[in-house]
Coordinates of C-alpha atoms in Angstrom, one line a residue:
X1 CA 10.4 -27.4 20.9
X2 CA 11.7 -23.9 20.6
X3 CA 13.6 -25.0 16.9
X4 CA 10.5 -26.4 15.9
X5 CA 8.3 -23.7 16.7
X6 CA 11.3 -21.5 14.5
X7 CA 10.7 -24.0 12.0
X8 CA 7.1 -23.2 11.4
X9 CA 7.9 -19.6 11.0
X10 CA 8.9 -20.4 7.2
X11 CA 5.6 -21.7 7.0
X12 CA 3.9 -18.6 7.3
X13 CA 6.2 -16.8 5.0
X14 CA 4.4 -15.1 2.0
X15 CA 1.7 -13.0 2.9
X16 CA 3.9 -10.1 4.5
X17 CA 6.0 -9.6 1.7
X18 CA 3.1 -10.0 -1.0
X19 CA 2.0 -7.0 1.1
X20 CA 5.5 -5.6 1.2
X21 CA 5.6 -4.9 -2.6
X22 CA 3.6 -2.3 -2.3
X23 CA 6.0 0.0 -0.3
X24 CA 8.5 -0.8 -3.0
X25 CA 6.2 0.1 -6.0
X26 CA 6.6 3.2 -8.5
X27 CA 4.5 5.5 -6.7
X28 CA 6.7 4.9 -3.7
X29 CA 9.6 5.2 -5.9
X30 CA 8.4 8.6 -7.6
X31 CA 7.1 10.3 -4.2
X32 CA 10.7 9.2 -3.1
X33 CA 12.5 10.8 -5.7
X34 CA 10.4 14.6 -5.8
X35 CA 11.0 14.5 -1.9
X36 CA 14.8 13.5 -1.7
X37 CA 15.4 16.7 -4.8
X38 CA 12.8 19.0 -3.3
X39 CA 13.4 18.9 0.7
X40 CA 16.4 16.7 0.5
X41 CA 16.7 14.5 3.9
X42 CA 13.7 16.9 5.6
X43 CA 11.1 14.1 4.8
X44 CA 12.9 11.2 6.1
X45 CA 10.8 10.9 9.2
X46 CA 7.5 10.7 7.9
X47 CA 8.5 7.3 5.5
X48 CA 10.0 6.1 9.2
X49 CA 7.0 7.0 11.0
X50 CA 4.6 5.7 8.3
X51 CA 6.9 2.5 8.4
X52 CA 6.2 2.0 11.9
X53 CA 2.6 3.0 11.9
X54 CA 2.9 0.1 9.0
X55 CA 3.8 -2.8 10.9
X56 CA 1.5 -2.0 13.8
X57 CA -1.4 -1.5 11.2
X58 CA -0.6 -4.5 8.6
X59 CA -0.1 -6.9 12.2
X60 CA -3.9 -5.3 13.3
X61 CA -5.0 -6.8 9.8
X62 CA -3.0 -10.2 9.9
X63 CA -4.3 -10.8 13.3
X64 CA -8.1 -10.1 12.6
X65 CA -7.9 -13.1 9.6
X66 CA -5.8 -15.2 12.0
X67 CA -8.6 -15.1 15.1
X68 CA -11.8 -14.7 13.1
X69 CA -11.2 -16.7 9.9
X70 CA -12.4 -13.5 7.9
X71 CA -10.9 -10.9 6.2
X72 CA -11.7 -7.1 7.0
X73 CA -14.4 -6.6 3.9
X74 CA -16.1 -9.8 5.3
X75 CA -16.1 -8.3 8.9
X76 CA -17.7 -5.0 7.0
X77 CA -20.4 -6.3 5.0
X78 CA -21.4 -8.1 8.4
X79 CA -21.3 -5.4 10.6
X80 CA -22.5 -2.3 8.2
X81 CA -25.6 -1.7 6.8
X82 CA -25.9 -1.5 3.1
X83 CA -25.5 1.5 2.1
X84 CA -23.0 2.4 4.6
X85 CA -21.0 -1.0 3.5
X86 CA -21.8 -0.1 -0.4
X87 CA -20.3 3.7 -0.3
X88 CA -17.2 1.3 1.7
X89 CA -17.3 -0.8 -1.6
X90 CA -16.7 1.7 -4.1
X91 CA -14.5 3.8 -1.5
X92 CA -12.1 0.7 -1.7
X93 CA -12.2 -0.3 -5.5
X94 CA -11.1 3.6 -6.0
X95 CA -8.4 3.1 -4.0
X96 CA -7.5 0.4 -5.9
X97 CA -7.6 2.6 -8.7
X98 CA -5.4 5.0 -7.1
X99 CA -3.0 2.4 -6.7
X100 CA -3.0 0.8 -9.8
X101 CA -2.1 4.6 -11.8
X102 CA 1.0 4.5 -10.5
X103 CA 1.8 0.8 -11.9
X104 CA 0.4 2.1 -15.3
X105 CA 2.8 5.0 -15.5
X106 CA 5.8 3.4 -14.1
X107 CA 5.2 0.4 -16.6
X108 CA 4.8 3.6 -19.3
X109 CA 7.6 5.2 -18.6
X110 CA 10.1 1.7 -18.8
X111 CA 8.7 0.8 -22.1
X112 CA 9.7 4.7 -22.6
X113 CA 13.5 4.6 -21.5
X114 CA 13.9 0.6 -22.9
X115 CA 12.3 1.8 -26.6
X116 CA 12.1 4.9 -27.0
X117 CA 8.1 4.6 -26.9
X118 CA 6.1 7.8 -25.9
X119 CA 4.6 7.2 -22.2
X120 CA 0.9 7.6 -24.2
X121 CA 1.1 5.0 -25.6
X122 CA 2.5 3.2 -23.2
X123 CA 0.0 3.6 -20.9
X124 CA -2.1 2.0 -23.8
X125 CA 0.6 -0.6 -23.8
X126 CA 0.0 -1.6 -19.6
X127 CA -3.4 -2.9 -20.7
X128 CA -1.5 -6.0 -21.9
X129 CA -0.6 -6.5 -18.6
X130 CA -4.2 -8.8 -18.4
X131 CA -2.1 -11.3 -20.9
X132 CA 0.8 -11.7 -18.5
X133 CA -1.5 -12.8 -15.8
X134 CA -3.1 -15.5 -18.3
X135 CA 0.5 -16.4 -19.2
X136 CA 0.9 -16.8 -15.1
X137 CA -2.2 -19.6 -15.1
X138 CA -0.6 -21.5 -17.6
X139 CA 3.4 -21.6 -16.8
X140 CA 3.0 -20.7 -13.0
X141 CA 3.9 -17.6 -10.8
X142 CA 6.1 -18.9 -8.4
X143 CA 9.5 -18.7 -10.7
X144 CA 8.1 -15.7 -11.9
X145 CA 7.3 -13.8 -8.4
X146 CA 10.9 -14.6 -7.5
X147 CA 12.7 -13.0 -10.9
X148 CA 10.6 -9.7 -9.8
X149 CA 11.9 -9.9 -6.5
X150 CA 15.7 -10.2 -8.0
X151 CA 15.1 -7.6 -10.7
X152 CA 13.5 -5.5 -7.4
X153 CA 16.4 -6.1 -5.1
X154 CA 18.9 -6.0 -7.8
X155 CA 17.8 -1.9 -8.1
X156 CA 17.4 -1.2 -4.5
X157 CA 21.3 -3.1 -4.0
X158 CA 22.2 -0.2 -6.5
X159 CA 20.7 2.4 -4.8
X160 CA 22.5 1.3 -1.5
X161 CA 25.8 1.0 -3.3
X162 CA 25.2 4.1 -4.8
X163 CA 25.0 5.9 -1.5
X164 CA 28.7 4.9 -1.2
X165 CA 29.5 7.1 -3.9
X166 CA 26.7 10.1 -3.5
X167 CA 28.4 10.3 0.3
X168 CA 25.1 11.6 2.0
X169 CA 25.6 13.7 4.8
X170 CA 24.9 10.9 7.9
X171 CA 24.0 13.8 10.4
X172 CA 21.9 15.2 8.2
X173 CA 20.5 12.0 7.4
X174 CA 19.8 11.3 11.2
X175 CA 18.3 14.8 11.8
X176 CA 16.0 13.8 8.9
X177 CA 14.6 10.6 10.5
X178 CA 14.1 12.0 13.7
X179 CA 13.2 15.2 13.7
X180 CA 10.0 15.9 12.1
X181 CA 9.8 19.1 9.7
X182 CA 7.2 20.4 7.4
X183 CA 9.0 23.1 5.5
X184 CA 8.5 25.4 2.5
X185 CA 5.2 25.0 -0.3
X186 CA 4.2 22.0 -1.2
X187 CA 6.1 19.8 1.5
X188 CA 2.4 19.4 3.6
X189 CA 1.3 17.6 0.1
X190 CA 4.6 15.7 -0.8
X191 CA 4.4 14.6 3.3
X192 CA 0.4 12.9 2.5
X193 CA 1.3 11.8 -0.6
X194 CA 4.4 9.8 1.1
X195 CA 2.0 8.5 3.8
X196 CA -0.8 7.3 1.1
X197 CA 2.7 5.3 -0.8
X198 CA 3.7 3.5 2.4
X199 CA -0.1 3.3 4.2
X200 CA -2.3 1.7 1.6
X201 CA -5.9 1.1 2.3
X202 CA -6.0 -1.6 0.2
X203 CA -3.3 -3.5 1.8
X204 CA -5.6 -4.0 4.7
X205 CA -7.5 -5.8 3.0
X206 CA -5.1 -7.7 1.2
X207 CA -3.3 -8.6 4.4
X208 CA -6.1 -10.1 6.2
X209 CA -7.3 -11.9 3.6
X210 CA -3.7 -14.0 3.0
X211 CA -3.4 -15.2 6.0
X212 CA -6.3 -17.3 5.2
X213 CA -4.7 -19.5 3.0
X214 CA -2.3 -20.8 5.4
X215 CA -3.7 -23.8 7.6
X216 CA -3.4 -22.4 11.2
X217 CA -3.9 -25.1 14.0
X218 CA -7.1 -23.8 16.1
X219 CA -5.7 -23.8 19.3
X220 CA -4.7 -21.5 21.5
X221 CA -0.7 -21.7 20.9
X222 CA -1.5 -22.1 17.4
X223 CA -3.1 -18.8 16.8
X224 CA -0.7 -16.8 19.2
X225 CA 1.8 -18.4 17.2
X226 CA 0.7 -17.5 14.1
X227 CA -0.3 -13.6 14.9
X228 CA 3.5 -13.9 16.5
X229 CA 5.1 -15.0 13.2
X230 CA 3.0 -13.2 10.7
X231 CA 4.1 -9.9 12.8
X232 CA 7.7 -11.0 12.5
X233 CA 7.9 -11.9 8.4
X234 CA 5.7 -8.0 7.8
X235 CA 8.7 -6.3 10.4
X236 CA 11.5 -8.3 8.3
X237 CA 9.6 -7.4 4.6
X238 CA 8.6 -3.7 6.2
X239 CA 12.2 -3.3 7.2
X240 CA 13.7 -4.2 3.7
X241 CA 11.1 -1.6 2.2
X242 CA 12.0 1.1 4.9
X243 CA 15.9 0.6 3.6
X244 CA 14.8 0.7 -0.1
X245 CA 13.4 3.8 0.6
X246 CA 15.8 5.5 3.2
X247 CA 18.6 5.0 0.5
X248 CA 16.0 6.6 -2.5
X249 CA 15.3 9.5 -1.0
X250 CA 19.6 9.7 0.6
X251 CA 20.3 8.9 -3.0
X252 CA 17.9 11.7 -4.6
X253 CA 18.9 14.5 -2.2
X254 CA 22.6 14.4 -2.0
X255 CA 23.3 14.2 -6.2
X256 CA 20.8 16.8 -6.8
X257 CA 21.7 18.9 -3.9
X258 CA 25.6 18.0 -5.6
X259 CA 27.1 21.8 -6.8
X260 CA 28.7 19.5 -9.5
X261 CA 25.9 18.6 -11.3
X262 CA 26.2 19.2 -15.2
X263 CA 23.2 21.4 -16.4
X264 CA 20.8 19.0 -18.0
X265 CA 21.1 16.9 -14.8
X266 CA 20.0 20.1 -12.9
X267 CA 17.4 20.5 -14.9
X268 CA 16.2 17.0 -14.2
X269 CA 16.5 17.6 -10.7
X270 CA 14.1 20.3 -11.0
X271 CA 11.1 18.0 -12.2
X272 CA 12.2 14.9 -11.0
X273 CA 10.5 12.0 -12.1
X274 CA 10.9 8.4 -12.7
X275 CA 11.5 9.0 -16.6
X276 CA 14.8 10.8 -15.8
X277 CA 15.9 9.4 -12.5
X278 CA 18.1 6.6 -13.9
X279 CA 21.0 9.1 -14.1
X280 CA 21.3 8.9 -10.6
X281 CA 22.5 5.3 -11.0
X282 CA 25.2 6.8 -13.1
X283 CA 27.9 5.6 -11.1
X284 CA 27.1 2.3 -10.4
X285 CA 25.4 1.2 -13.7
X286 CA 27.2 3.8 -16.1
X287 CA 25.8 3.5 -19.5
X288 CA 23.2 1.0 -18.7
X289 CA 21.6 2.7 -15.7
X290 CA 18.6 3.8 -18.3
X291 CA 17.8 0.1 -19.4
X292 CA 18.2 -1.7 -15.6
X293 CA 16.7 1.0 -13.9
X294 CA 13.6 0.7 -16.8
X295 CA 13.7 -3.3 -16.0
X296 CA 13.3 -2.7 -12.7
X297 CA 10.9 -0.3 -12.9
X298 CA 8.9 -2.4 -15.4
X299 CA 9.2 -5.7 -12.7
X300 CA 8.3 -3.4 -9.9
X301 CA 5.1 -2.9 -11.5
X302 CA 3.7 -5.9 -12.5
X303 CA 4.6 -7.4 -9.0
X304 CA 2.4 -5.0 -7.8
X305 CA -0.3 -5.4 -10.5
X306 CA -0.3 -8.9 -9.3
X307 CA -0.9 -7.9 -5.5
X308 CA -3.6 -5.2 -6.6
X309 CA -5.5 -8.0 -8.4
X310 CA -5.8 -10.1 -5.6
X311 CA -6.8 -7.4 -3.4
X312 CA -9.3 -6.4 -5.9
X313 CA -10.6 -9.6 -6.2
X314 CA -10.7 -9.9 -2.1
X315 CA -12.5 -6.8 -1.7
X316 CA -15.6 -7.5 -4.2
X317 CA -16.2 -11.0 -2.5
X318 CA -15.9 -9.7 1.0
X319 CA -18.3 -6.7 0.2
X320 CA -20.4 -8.0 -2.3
X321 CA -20.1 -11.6 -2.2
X322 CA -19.3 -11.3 -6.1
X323 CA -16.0 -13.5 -7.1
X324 CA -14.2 -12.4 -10.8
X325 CA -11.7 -14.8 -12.8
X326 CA -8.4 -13.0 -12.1
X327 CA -7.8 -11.9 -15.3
X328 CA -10.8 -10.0 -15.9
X329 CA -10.5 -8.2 -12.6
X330 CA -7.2 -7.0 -13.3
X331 CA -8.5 -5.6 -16.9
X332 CA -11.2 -4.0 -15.1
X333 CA -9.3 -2.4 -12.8
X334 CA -6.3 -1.5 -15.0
X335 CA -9.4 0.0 -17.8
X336 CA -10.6 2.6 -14.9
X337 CA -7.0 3.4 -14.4
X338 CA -5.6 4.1 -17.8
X339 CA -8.0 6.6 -18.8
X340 CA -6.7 9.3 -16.4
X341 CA -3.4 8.4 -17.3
X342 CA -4.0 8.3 -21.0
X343 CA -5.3 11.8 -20.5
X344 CA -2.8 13.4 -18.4
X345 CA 0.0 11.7 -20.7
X346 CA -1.5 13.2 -24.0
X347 CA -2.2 16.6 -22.4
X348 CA 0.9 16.9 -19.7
X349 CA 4.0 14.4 -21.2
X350 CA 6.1 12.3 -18.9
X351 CA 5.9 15.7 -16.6
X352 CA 2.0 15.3 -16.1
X353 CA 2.2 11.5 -15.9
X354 CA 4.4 12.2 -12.6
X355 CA 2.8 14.8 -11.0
X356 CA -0.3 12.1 -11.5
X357 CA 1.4 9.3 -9.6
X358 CA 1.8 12.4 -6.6
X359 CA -1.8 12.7 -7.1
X360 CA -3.0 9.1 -6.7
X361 CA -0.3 8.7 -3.8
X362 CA -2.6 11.4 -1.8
X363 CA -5.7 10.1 -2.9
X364 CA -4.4 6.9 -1.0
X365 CA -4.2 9.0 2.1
X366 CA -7.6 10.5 2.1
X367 CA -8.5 7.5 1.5
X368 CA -6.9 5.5 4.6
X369 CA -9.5 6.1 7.3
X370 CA -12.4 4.4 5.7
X371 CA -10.3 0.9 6.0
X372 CA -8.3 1.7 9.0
X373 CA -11.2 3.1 11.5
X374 CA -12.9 -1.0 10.4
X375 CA -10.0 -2.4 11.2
X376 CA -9.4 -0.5 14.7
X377 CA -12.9 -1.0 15.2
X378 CA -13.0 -4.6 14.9
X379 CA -10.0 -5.3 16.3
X380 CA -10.6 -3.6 19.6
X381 CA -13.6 -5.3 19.8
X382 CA -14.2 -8.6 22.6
X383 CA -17.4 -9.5 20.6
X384 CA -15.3 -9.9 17.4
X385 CA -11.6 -10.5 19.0
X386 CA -12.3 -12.8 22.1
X387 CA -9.3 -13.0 24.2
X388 CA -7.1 -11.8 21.4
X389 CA -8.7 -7.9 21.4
X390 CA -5.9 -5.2 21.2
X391 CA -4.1 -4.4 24.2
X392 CA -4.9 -0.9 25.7
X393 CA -1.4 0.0 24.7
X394 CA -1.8 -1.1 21.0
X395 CA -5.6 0.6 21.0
X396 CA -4.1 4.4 22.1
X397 CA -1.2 4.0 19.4
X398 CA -3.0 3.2 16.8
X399 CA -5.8 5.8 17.4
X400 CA -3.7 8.4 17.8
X401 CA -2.2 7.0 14.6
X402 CA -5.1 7.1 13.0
X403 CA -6.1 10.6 14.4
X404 CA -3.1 12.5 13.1
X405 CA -3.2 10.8 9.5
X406 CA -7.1 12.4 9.4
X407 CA -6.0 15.6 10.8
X408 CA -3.6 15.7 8.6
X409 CA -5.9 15.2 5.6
X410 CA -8.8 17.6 6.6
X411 CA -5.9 20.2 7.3
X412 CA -4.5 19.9 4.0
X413 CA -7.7 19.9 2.6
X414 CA -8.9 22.9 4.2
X415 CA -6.1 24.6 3.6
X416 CA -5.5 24.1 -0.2
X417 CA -8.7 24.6 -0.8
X418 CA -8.8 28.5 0.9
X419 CA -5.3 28.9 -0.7
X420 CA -7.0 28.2 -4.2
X421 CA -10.3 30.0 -3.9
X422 CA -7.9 33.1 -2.5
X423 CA -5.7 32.7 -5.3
X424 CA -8.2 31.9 -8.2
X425 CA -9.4 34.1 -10.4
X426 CA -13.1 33.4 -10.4
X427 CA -15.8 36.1 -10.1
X428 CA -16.9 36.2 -6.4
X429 CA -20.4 34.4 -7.5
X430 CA -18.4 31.1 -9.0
X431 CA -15.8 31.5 -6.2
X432 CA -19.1 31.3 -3.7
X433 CA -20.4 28.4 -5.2
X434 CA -16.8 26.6 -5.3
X435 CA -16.6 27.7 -1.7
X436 CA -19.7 26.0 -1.3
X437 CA -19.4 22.5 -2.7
X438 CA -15.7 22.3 -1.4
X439 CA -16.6 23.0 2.0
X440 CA -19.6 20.7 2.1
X441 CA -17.6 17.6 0.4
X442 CA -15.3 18.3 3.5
X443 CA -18.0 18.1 5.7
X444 CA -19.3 14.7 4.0
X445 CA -15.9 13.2 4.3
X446 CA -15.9 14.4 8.2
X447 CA -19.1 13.2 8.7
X448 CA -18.5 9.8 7.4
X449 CA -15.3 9.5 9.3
X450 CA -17.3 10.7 12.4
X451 CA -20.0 7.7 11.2
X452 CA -17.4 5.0 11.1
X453 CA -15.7 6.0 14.7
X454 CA -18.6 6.6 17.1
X455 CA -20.8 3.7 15.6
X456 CA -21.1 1.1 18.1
X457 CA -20.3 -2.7 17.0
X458 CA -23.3 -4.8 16.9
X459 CA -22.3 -8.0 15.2
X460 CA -20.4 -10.4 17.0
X461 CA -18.2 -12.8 15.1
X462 CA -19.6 -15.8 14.7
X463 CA -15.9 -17.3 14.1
X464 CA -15.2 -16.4 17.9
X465 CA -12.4 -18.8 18.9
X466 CA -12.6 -19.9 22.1
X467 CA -10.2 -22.7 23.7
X468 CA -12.0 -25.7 25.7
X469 CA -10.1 -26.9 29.3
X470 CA -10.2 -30.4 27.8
X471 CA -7.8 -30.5 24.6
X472 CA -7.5 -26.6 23.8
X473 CA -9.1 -26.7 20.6
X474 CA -11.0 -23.9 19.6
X475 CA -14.6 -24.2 19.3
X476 CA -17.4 -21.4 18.4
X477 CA -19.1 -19.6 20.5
X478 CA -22.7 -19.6 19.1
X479 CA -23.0 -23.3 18.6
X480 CA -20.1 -25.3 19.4
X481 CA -19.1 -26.2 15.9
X482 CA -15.4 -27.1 15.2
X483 CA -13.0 -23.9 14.3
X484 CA -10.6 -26.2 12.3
X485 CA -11.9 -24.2 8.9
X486 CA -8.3 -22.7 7.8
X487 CA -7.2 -22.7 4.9
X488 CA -10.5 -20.9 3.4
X489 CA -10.8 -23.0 0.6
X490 CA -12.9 -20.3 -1.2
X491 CA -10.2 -17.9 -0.2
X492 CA -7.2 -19.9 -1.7
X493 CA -9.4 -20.6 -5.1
X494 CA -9.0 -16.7 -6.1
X495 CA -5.6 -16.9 -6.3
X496 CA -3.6 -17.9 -9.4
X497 CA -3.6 -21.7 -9.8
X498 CA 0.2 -22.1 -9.2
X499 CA -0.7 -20.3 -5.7
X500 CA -3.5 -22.8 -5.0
X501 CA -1.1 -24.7 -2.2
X502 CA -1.5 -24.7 1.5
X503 CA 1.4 -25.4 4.2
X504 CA 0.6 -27.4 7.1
X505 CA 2.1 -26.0 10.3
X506 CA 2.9 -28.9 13.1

């Protein structure tokens, strides 16, 4: 029994490390690089705490499709009213955004190092990116999902080996994951904009939306099982992720904190970004680091263009009940993110392209609560949850979770924004007015954080499974209807055709 419960386990593979690309895209690789050459090992904690908080979170997520057979927009248009759900909408498609700047620049900057093409009009260039997903409907993503996770792992394998010859200091490598430190300028920033790469909002509703296209048996063991399993593949994918990024940052800090660097690689230590980091591959790849690193690069994005599309895609149904052919979501989305790329590119170079991707990282963060105080919410919720509602345990961690990623924020927020008006050199009316609207867009974002955590839940789930003495099926609570309704047939439609498969689980 126990090997064929193990058995199903590679049944419910998939959904955790769809998710799991996102910790491993080019924002994470860019925030990874500035931190490891600015602050060396100092950051190290916050990508294992985010990590952590990560698994908890994207388990929260899993577990709410799993029991309710809907995702967490669904649970939101349900339960808010709607405007409240509406300002959720577009709170969520601009995280989307966020995220997808990052692709556009990585993607810029390969085409840069493989051909010599400026990152402008790269960034022009990403917009093709709509084709490959055509090309996908036609020849099929599988084959093509796995040769980005090869060209993926075939960069972070060369990042570990390369820690063998950068010979990191493994004390100060330990003092750096577990000893949390926030100094010198800029290190509160390059901290939020390392919690908005590994904490994405969008992921939660990615997440919970995947699991419905696996068949779950509605029973009891069934859905422990599955919250059980899906909890195990995102630790396994998080933990890969948390390595890849460990050995970045290790990687980044010991060569550039190296008194044997040659100048020019000093000076690219200075400004780090991913347009000159393949020299820290040097060693492993010599000559070719710049192309392989580029490839990687180049596959690390359109993985996660690929994940961002379907979380696109999940949050305009859930929210708005409004469904998109992939394609022309993803050129939507990719539209609204090249233009401030285009513009920082034209006016900045590969420098401001960089500092962009920091940028979008920490809009991520800001972003966070607004998914994750729904998805605490509902999940601590008997109405919605049944007998599978968070533990009290699991409801203090995450809230405190959740309460130091806001006060983190509104800190920074506060902060930087005293630090400029102090430092600017506006006339004392403007500098009053700016005081004005920056202080009162703080109190807006308070006040709809405050909204989301002291509402009361007033829908219950309709979904609600509930096991009978008889045979332990599930049935619902309301009116007694079968729960066998997984795979969500509308659900499993939105993804590519070659994705349109369910596994049955004995």
């Amino acid at each position: 029994m126990q090997r064929k419960s193990w058995k199903n386990l590679f049944a419910y593979m998939g959904p955790g490390f769809l998710v799991s690309i996102a910790y491993i895209d080019p924002g994470n690789f860019e925030t990874d690089l500035q931190s490891g050459a600015q602050y060396k090992y100092e950051l190290l904690w916050i990508i294992l705490v985010a990590s952590c908080a990560a698994l908890i979170i994207q388990s929260l997520a899993a577990n709410l499709g799993v029991v309710t057979g809907k995702h967490l927009a669904e649970h939101c248009r349900t339960e808010y009213p709607k405007v409240p759900n509406f300002i959720l909408w577009v709170l969520a498609e601009i995280a989307i955004v966020a995220c997808d700047i990052p692709e556009v620049i990585g993607t810029a900057f390969a085409l840069n190092m493989l051909f010599n093409i400026p990152v402008w009009c790269g960034v022009l260039l990403t917009g093709l990116s709509t084709l490959v997903l055509l090309a996908l409907q036609q020849y099929g993503v599988r084959k093509l999902e796995f040769f980005i996770a090869f060209l993926v792992l075939t960069i972070a394998a060369c990042f570990f080996v390369e820690l063998g010859y950068a010979k990191p200091n493994s004390s100060e490598v330990l003092h750096g994951l577990f000893v949390p430190q926030l100094k010198g300028n800029g290190a509160t920033g390059l901290a939020i904009s390392l919690l908005g790469a590994m904490v994405m909002p969008h992921n939660l509703f990615l997440h919970s939306a995947l699991v419905l296209s696996r068949k779950i048996p509605r029973s009891v063991r069934g859905i422990k099982e599955a919250c059980r399993f899906y909890m195990i593949e995102s630790g396994f994918a998080l933990m890969v992720a948390f390595l890849i990024n460990v050995s970045v940052i290790s990687v980044s800090g010991a060569v550039c904190s190296s008194s044997n660097l040659n100048p020019d690689d000093q000076e690219s230590c200075k400004d780090l970004d991913l347009n000159k980091a393949s020299f820290l591959l040097r060693n492993v790849l010599g000559k070719w680091s710049s192309k392989l690193f580029a490839i990687a690069l180049l596959a690390s994005g359109q993985s996660s263009t690929i994940t961002g599309t379907y979380a696109g895609q999940y949050v305009m149904q859930g929210f708005l009940d409004l469904r998109l052919q992939p394609w022309i979501r993803n050129f939507l989305t990719r539209c609204l993110a090249i233009i401030p790329s285009l513009i920082v590119a034209i006016i900045g170079g590969s420098s401001g392209a960089g500092k962009l991707i920091i940028i979008a990282s920490m809009i991520l963060s800001f972003e966070l609560p607004f998914a994750l105080i729904p998805l605490l919410k509902f999940t601590s919720c008997k109405t919605k949850m049944g007998a599978y509602v968070n533990s009290t345990m699991i409801t203090v961690i995450t809230w405190i979770i959740g309460s130091l990623l806001m006060a983190i924020n509104i800190y920074y927020l506060a902060s930087g924004f005293i630090k400029l008006l102090l430092h600017s050199h506006l006339k004392l009316v403007a500098a009053a007015f700016a005081g004005i609207f920056g202080f009162s867009g703080m109190i807006v974002y308070m006040g709809g954080i405050g909204y989301l955590v002291f509402r009361k839940n007033k829908k219950a789930t309709h979904l609600l499974a509930l096991a009978t003495a008889e045979n332990g099926e599930l049935t619902n609570d309301v009116g007694g209807a079968s729960m066998d309704c997984l795979p969500r047939e509308d659900i499993v439609s939105m993804q590519l055709p070659q994705r349109r498969v369910t596994v049955d689980v004995d």
